Short mmCIF file of C-alpha atoms in Angstrom, two decimals:
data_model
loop_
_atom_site.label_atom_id
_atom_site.label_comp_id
_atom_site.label_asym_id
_atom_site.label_seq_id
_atom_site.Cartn_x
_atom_site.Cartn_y
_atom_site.Cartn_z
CA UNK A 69 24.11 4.65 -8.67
CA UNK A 70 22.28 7.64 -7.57
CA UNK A 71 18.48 7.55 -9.22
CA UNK A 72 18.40 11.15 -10.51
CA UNK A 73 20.68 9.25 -13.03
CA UNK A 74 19.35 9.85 -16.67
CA UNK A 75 17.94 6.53 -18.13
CA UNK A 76 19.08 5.56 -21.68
CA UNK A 77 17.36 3.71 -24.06
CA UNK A 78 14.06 5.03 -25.68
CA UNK A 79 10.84 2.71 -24.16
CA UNK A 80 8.02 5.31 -23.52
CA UNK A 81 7.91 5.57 -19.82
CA UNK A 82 4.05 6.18 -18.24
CA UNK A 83 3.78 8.91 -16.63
CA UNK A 84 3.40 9.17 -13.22
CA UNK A 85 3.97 11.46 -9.66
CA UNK A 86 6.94 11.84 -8.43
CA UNK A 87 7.62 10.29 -5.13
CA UNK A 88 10.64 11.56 -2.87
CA UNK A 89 12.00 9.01 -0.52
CA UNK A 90 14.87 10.61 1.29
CA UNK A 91 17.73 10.46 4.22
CA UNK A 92 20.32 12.87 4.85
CA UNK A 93 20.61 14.51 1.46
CA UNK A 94 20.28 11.14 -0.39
CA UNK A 95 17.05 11.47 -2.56
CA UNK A 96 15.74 9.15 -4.16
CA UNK A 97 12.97 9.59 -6.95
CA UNK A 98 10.08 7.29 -7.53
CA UNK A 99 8.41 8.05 -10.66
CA UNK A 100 7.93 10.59 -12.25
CA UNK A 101 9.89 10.01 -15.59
CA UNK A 102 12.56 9.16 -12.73
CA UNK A 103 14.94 6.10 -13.97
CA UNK A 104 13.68 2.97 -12.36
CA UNK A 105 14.58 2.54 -8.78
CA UNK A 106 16.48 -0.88 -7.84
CA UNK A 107 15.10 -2.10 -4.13
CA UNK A 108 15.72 -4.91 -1.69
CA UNK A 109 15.04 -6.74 1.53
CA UNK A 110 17.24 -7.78 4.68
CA UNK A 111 16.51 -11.27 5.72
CA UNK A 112 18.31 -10.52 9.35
CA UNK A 113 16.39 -10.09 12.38
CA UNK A 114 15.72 -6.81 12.63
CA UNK A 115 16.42 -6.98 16.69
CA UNK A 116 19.50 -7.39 15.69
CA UNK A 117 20.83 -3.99 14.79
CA UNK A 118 24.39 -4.45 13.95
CA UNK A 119 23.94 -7.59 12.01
CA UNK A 120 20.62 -5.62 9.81
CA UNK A 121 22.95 -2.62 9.75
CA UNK A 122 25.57 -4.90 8.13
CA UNK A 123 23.46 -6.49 5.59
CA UNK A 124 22.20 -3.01 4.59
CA UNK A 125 25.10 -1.38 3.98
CA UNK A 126 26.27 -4.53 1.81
CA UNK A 127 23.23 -4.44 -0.15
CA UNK A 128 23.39 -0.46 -0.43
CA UNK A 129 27.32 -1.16 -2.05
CA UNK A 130 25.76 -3.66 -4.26
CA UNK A 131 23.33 -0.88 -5.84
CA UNK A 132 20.05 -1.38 -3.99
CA UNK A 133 18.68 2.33 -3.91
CA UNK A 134 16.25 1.70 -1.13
CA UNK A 135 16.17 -0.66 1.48
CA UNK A 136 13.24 -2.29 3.23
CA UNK A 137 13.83 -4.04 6.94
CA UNK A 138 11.23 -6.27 8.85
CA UNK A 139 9.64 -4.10 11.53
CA UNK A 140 7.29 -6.98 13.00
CA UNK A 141 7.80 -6.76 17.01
CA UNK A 142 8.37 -3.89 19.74
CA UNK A 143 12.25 -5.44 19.57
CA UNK A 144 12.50 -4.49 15.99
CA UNK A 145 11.05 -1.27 16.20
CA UNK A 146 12.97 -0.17 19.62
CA UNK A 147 16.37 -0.89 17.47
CA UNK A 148 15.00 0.75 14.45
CA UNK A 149 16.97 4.28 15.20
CA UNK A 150 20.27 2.37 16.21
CA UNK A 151 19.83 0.74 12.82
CA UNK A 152 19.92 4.22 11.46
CA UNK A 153 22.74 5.84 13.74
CA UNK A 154 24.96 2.92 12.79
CA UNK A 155 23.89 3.31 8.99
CA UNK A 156 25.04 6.87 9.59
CA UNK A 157 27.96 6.08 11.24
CA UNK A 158 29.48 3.77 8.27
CA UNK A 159 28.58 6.64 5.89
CA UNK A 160 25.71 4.86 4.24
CA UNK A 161 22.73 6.91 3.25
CA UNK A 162 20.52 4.60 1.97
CA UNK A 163 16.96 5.50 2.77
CA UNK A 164 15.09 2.81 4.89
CA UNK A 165 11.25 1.00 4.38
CA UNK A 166 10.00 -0.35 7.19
CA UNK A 167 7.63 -3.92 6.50
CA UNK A 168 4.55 -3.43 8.69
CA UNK A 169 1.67 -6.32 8.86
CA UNK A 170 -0.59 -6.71 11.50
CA UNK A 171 0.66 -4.46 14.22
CA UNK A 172 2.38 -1.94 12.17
CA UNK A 173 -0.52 0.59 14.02
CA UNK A 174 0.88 -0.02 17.13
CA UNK A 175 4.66 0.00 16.34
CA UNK A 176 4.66 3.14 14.76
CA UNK A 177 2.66 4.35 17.86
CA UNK A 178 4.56 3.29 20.30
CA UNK A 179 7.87 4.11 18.82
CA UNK A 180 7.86 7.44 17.46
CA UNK A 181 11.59 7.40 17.00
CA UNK A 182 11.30 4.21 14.54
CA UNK A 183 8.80 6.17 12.57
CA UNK A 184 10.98 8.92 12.37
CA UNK A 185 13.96 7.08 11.19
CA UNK A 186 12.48 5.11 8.86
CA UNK A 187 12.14 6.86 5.24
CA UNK A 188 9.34 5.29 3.69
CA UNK A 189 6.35 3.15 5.16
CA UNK A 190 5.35 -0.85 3.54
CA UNK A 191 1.47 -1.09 4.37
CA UNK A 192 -0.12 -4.63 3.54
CA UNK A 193 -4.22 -3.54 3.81
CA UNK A 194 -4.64 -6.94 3.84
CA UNK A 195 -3.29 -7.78 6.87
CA UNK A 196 -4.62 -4.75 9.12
CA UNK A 197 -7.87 -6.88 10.47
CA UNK A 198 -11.71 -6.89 9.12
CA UNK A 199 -14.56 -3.95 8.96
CA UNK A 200 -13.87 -1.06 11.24
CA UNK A 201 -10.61 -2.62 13.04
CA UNK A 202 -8.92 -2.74 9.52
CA UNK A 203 -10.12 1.07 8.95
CA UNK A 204 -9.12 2.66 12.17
CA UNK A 205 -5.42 0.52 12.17
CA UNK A 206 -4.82 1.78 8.52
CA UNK A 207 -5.68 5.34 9.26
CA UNK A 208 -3.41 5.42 12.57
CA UNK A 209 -0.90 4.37 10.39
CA UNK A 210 -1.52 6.95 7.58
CA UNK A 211 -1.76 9.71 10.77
CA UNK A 212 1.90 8.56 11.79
CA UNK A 213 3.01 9.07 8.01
CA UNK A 214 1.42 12.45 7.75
CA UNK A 215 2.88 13.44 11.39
CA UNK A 216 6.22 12.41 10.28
CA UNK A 217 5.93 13.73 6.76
CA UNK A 218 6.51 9.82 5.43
CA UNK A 219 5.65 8.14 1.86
CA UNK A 220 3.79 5.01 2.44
CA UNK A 221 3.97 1.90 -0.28
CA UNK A 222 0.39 0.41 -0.29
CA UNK A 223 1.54 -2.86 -1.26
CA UNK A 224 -1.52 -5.62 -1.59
CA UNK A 225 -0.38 -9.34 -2.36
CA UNK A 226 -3.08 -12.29 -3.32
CA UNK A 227 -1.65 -14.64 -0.61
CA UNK A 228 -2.90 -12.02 1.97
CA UNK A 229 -5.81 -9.90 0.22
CA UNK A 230 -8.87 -8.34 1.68
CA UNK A 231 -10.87 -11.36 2.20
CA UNK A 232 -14.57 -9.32 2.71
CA UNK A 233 -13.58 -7.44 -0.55
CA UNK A 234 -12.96 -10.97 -2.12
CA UNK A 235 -16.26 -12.57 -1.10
CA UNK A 236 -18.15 -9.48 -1.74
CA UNK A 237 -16.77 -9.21 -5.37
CA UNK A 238 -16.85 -13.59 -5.86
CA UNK A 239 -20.70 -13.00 -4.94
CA UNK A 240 -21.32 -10.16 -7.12
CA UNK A 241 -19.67 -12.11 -9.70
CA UNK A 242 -21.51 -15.26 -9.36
CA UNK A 243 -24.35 -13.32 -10.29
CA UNK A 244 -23.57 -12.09 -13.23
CA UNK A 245 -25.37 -13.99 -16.60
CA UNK A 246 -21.33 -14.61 -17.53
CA UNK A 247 -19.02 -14.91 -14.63
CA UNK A 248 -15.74 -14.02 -15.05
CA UNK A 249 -13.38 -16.63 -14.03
CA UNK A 250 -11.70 -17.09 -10.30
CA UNK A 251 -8.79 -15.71 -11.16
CA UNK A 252 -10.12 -13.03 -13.27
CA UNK A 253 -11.82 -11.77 -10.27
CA UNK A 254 -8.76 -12.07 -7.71
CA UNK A 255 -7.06 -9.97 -10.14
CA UNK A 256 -10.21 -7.23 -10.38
CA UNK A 257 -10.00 -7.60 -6.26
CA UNK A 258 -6.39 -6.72 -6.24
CA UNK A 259 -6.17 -3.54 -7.98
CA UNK A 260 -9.35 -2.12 -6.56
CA UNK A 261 -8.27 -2.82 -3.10
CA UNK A 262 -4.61 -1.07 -3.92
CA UNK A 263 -6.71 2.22 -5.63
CA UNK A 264 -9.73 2.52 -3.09
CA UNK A 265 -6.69 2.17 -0.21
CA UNK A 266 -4.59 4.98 -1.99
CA UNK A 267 -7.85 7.02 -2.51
CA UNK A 268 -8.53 6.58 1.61
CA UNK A 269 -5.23 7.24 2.34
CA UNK A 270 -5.89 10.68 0.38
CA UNK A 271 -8.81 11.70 2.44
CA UNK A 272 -7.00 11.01 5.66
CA UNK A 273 -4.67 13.60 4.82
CA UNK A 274 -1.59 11.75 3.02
CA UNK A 275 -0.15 13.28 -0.30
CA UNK A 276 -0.69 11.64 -3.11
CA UNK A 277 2.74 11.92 -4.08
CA UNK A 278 3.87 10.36 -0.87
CA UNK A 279 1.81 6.95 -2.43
CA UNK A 280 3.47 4.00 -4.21
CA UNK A 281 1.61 1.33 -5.27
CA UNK A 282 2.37 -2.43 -5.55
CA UNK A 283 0.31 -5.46 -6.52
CA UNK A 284 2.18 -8.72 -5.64
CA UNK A 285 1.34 -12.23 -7.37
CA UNK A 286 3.87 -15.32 -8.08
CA UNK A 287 2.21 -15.83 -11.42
CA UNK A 288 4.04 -14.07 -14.49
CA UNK A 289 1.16 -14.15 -16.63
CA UNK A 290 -1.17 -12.80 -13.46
CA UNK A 291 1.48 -10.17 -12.82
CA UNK A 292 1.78 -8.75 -16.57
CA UNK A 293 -2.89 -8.53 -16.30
CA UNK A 294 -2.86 -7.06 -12.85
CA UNK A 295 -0.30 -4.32 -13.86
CA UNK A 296 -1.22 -3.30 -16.93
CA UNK A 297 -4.73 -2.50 -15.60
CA UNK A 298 -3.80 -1.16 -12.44
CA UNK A 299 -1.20 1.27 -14.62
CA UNK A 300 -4.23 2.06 -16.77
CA UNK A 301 -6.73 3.41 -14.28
CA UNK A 302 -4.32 5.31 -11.38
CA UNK A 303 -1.31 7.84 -11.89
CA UNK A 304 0.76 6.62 -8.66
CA UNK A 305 3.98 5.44 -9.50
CA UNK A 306 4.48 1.67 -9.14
CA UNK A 307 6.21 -1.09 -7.38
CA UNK A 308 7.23 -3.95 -9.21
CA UNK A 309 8.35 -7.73 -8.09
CA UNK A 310 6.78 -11.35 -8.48
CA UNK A 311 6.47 -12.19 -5.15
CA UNK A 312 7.79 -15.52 -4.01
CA UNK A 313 9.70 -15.57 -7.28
CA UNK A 314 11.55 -18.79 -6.38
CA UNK A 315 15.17 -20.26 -5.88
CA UNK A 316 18.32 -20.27 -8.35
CA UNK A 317 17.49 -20.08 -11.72
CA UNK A 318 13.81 -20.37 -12.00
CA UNK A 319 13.39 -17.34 -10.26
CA UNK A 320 15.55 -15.39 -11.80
CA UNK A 321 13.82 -16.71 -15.30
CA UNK A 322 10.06 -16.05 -13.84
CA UNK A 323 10.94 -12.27 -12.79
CA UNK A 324 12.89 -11.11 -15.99
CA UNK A 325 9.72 -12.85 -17.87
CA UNK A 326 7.68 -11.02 -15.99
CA UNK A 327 9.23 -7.79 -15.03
CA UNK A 328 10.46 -7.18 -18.73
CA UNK A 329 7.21 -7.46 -20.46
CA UNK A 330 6.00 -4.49 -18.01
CA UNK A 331 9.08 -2.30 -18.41
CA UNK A 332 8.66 -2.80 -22.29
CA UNK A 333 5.71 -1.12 -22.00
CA UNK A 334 6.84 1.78 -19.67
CA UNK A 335 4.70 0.18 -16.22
CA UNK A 336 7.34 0.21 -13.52
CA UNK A 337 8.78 3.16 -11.39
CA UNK A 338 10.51 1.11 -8.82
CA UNK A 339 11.22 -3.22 -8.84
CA UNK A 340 12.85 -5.87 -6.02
CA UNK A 341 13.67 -9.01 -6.96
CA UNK A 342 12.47 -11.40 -4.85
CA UNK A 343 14.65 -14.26 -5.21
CA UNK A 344 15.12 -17.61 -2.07
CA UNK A 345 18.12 -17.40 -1.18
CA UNK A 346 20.37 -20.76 -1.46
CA UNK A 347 21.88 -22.38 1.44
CA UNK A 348 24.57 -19.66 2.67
CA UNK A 349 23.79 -17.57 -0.39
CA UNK A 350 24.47 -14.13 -1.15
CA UNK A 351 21.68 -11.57 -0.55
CA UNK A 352 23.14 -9.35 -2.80
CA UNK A 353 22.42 -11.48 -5.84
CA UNK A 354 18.63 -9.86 -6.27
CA UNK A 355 20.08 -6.55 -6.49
CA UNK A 356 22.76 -7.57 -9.60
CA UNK A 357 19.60 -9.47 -11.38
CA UNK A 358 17.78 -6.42 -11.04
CA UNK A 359 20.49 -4.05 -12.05
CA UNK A 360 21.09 -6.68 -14.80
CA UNK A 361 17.19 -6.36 -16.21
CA UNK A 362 17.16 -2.52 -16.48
CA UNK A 363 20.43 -2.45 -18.12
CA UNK A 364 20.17 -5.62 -20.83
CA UNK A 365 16.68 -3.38 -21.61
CA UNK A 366 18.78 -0.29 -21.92
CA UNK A 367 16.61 1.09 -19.14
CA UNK A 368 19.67 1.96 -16.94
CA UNK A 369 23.77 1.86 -16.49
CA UNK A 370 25.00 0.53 -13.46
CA UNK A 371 28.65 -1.62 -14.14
CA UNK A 372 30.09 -2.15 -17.40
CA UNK A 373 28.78 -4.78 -19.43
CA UNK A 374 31.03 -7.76 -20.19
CA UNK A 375 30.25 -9.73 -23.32
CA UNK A 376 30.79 -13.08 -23.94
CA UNK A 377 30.66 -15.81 -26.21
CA UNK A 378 28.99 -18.93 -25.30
CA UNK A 379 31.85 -21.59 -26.55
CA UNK A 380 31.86 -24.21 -28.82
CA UNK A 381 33.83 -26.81 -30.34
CA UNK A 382 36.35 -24.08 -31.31
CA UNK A 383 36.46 -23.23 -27.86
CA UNK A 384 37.99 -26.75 -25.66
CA UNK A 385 40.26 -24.16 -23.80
CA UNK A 386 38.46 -22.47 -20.96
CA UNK A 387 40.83 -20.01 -20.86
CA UNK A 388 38.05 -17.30 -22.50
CA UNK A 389 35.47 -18.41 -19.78
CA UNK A 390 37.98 -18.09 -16.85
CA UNK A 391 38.87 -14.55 -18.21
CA UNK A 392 35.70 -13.44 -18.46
CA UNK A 393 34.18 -14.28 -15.49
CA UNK A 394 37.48 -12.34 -13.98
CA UNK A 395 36.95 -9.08 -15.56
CA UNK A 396 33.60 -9.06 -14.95
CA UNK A 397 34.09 -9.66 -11.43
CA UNK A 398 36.88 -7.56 -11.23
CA UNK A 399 34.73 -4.77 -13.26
CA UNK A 400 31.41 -5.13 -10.46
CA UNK A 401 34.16 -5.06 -7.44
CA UNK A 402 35.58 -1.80 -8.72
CA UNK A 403 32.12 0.35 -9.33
CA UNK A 404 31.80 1.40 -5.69
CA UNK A 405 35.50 3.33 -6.16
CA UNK A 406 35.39 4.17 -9.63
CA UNK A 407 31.32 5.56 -9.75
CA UNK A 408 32.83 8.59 -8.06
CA UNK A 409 36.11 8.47 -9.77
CA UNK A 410 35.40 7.89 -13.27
CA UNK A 411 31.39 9.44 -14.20
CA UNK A 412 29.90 7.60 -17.33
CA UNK A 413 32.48 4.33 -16.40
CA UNK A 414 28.85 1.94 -16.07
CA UNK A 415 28.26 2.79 -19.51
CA UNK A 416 31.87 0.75 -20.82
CA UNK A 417 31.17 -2.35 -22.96
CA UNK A 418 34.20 -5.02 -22.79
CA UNK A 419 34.14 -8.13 -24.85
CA UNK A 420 36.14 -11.07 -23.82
CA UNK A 421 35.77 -13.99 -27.02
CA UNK A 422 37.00 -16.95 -27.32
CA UNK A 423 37.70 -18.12 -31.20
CA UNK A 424 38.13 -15.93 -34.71
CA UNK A 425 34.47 -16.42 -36.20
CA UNK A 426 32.85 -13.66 -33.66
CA UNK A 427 35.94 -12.36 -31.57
CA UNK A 428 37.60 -9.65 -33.66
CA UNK A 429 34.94 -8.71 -34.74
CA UNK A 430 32.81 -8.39 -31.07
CA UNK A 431 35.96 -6.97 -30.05
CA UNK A 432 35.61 -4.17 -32.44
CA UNK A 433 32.16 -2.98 -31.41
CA UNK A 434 32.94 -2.69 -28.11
CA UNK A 435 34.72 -0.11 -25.80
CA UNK A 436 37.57 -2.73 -25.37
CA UNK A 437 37.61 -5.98 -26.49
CA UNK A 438 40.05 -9.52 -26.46
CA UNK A 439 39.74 -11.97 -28.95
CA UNK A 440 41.35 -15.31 -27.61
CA UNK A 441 42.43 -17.70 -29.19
CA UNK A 442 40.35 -21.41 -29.97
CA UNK A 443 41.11 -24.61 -30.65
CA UNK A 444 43.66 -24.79 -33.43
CA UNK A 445 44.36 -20.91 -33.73
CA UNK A 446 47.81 -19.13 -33.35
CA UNK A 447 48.23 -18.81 -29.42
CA UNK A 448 48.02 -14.96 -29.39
CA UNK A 449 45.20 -12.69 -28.40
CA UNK A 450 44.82 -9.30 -30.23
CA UNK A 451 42.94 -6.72 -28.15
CA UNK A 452 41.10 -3.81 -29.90
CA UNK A 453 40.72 -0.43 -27.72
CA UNK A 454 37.65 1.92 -29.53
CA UNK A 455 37.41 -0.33 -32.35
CA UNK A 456 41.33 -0.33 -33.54
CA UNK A 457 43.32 -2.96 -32.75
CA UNK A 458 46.31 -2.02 -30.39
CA UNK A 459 48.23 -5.14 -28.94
CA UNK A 460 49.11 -8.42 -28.88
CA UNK A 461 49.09 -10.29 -26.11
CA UNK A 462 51.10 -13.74 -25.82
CA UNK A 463 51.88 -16.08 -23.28
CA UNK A 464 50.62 -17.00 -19.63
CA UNK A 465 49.71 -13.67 -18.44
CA UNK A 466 47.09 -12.32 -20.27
CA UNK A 467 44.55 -11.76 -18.01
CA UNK A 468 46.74 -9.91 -16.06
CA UNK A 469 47.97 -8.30 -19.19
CA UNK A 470 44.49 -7.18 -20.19
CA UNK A 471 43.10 -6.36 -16.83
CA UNK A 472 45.82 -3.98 -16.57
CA UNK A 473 44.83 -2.38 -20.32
CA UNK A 474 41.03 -2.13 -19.17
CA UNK A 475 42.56 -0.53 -15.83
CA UNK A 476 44.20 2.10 -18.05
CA UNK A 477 41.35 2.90 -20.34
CA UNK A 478 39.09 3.58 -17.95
CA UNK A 479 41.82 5.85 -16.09
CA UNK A 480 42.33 7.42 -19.72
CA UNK A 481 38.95 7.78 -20.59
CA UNK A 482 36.74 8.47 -18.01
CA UNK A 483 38.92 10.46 -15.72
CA UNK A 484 37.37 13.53 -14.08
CA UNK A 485 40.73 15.88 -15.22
CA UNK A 486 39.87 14.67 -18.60
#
């Protein structure tokens, strides 16, 4: 979904610049009073072009709005363009970040044509060396954004912060008649190194609305502090993720903790999910939990929302649990056809319930909703279509039945001739 999008829901957004990260005519807005931008990360070896080209383009069709690739050795970088050109090739526009720690300086350098094809610059301060090493490699690499008319992403994370602005501030602090705590100061340390870097990168000759900010932690309740006073004492728009969020569940759990307390409060321009991956896993999954965040919050639209009830002891059949995990599937698997085909379609509510206490009457308030039967009930399943109840359906087909019906209404109702 295109991020000049309009949001819905009515959470006061802060206001920030507007950052422009672009390729080929796709632009996408950070900040701003733009909707919140969904991001993500490859886990291929960047060296290896067509399988990073691959994974791109799958998370692009899975709704990531910006993409961010490891850029790490003079292999990565050299197949940085080819990246691009096969990116192009497929049809897929999706603006790229390139990761730089360490020897970002020299990669952009030395390739000019992977700083030109990248749209968007990831610059860890932390890990660009001490005293005047550190400031000449982060200026080189805020020359090579100016030269190439780049935005850069300052993005400082505790595991790998500033370590002489850490001591300075711990010894400052220990002086002080009532210290603040470790952490306290760790999270003072990461917000002034994220501000005095943007501020530097302003006086070298960078825009400042070509700078997003992030401030990485794994802690939720260290993430919520750090943001809300970084958001309170700069107007760059922000980047939003617990880092290292975790595997499976928990991590899903720790980043919609975290994440939705901010965007509550209108702190948040731009977010990635960082979830581990299981075993064989699908990368993809980040983007839906972050799509899934911003529209539960009413924050954004993305696929139609499928609701469900839980099931109970009404509910022995699974027949209500197989059909909606169906048309939801079937509903997620259809937005990269029907986004073009049918405008507003992301927007559709469909409930799928499983018993007579909640069903007709969930059914109702939605778009289109089935009420199956439970345990016990007449073996039919009336489905209601904008709140009146149309049909019957009967027998072994029903999900077929009522895929077809949701196929229909969405032809009926959201069709461009209409």
């Amino acid at each position: 979904m295109s991020s000049s999008a309009s949001p819905i829901g009515s959470s006061a957004r802060r206001m920030t610049r507007q950052v422009q990260v672009s390729w080929a005519g796709q632009v996408v807005r950070v900040g701003g009073g733009a909707p919140v931008v969904v991001q993500s990360m490859t886990n291929t070896d960047t060296a290896d072009a067509i399988a990073t080209a691959i994974q791109v383009r799958e998370l692009a069709q899975a709704g990531s709005e910006i993409v961010r690739i490891t850029v790490n050795t003079p292999e990565a970088a050299r197949e940085v363009p080819a990246i691009r050109e096969q990116l192009d090739r497929m049809g897929v526009n999706v603006p790229l970040c390139g990761d730089f720690h360490f020897n970002g300086h020299k990669l952009l350098t030395q390739f000019p044509e992977c700083a030109q094809a990248l749209s968007k610059y990831r610059i860890n301060p932390g890990n660009m060396g001490g005293g005047k090493k550190r400031d000449d490699n982060f200026a080189q690499m805020i020359e090579v954004a100016c030269r190439h008319q780049k935005p850069v992403r300052i993005g400082v994370n505790w595991g790998s912060l500033d370590q002489e602005l850490l001591a300075t501030m711990m010894d400052a602090n220990s002086k002080l008649s009532q210290p603040l705590t470790a952490q306290a100061v760790m999270r003072e340390a990461l917000v002034i190194s994220a501000i005095s870097n943007a501020e530097r990168a302003q006086t070298l000759g960078l825009s400042g609305d070509a700078i997003v900010l992030s401030c990485k932690v794994s802690h939720v309740q260290d993430l919520i502090a750090v943001y809300r006073d970084l958001s309170a004492r700069c107007d760059y728009p922000l980047h939003l993720g617990l880092t290292e969020a975790g595997m499976g569940t928990k991590g899903v759990v720790a980043s919609t903790a975290a994440l939705a307390v901010l965007l509550q409060e209108g702190i948040g321009d731009t977010i990635r999910i960082s979830l581990t991956p299981e075993p064989g896993g699908d990368r993809c999954r980040e983007v839906v939990v972050a799509q899934e965040i911003l529209q539960t919050m009413g924050l954004r639209a993305f696929t139609p929302m499928v609701i469900a009830c839980p099931g109970c002891g009404r509910t022995s059949s699974t027949v209500f649990q197989v059909l909606a995990d169906r048309i939801q599937t079937y509903l997620r698997n259809q937005m990269p056809v029907w986004r073009d085909q049918y405008p507003g379609v992301e927007s559709m509510n469909v409930a799928v319930m499983g018993c007579v206490v909640n069903g007709p009457g969930e059914s109702r308030h939605a778009d289109i909703g089935i009420s199956l039967p439970g345990t016990g009930e007449v073996p039919t399943a009336p489905v209601f279509v904008d709140g009146e109840r149309t049909i019957t359906l009967k027998g072994e087909n029903i999900a077929e039945d009522f895929q077809q019906i949701v196929q229909t209404y969405v032809e009926r109702r959201y069709g461009k001739t209409q």
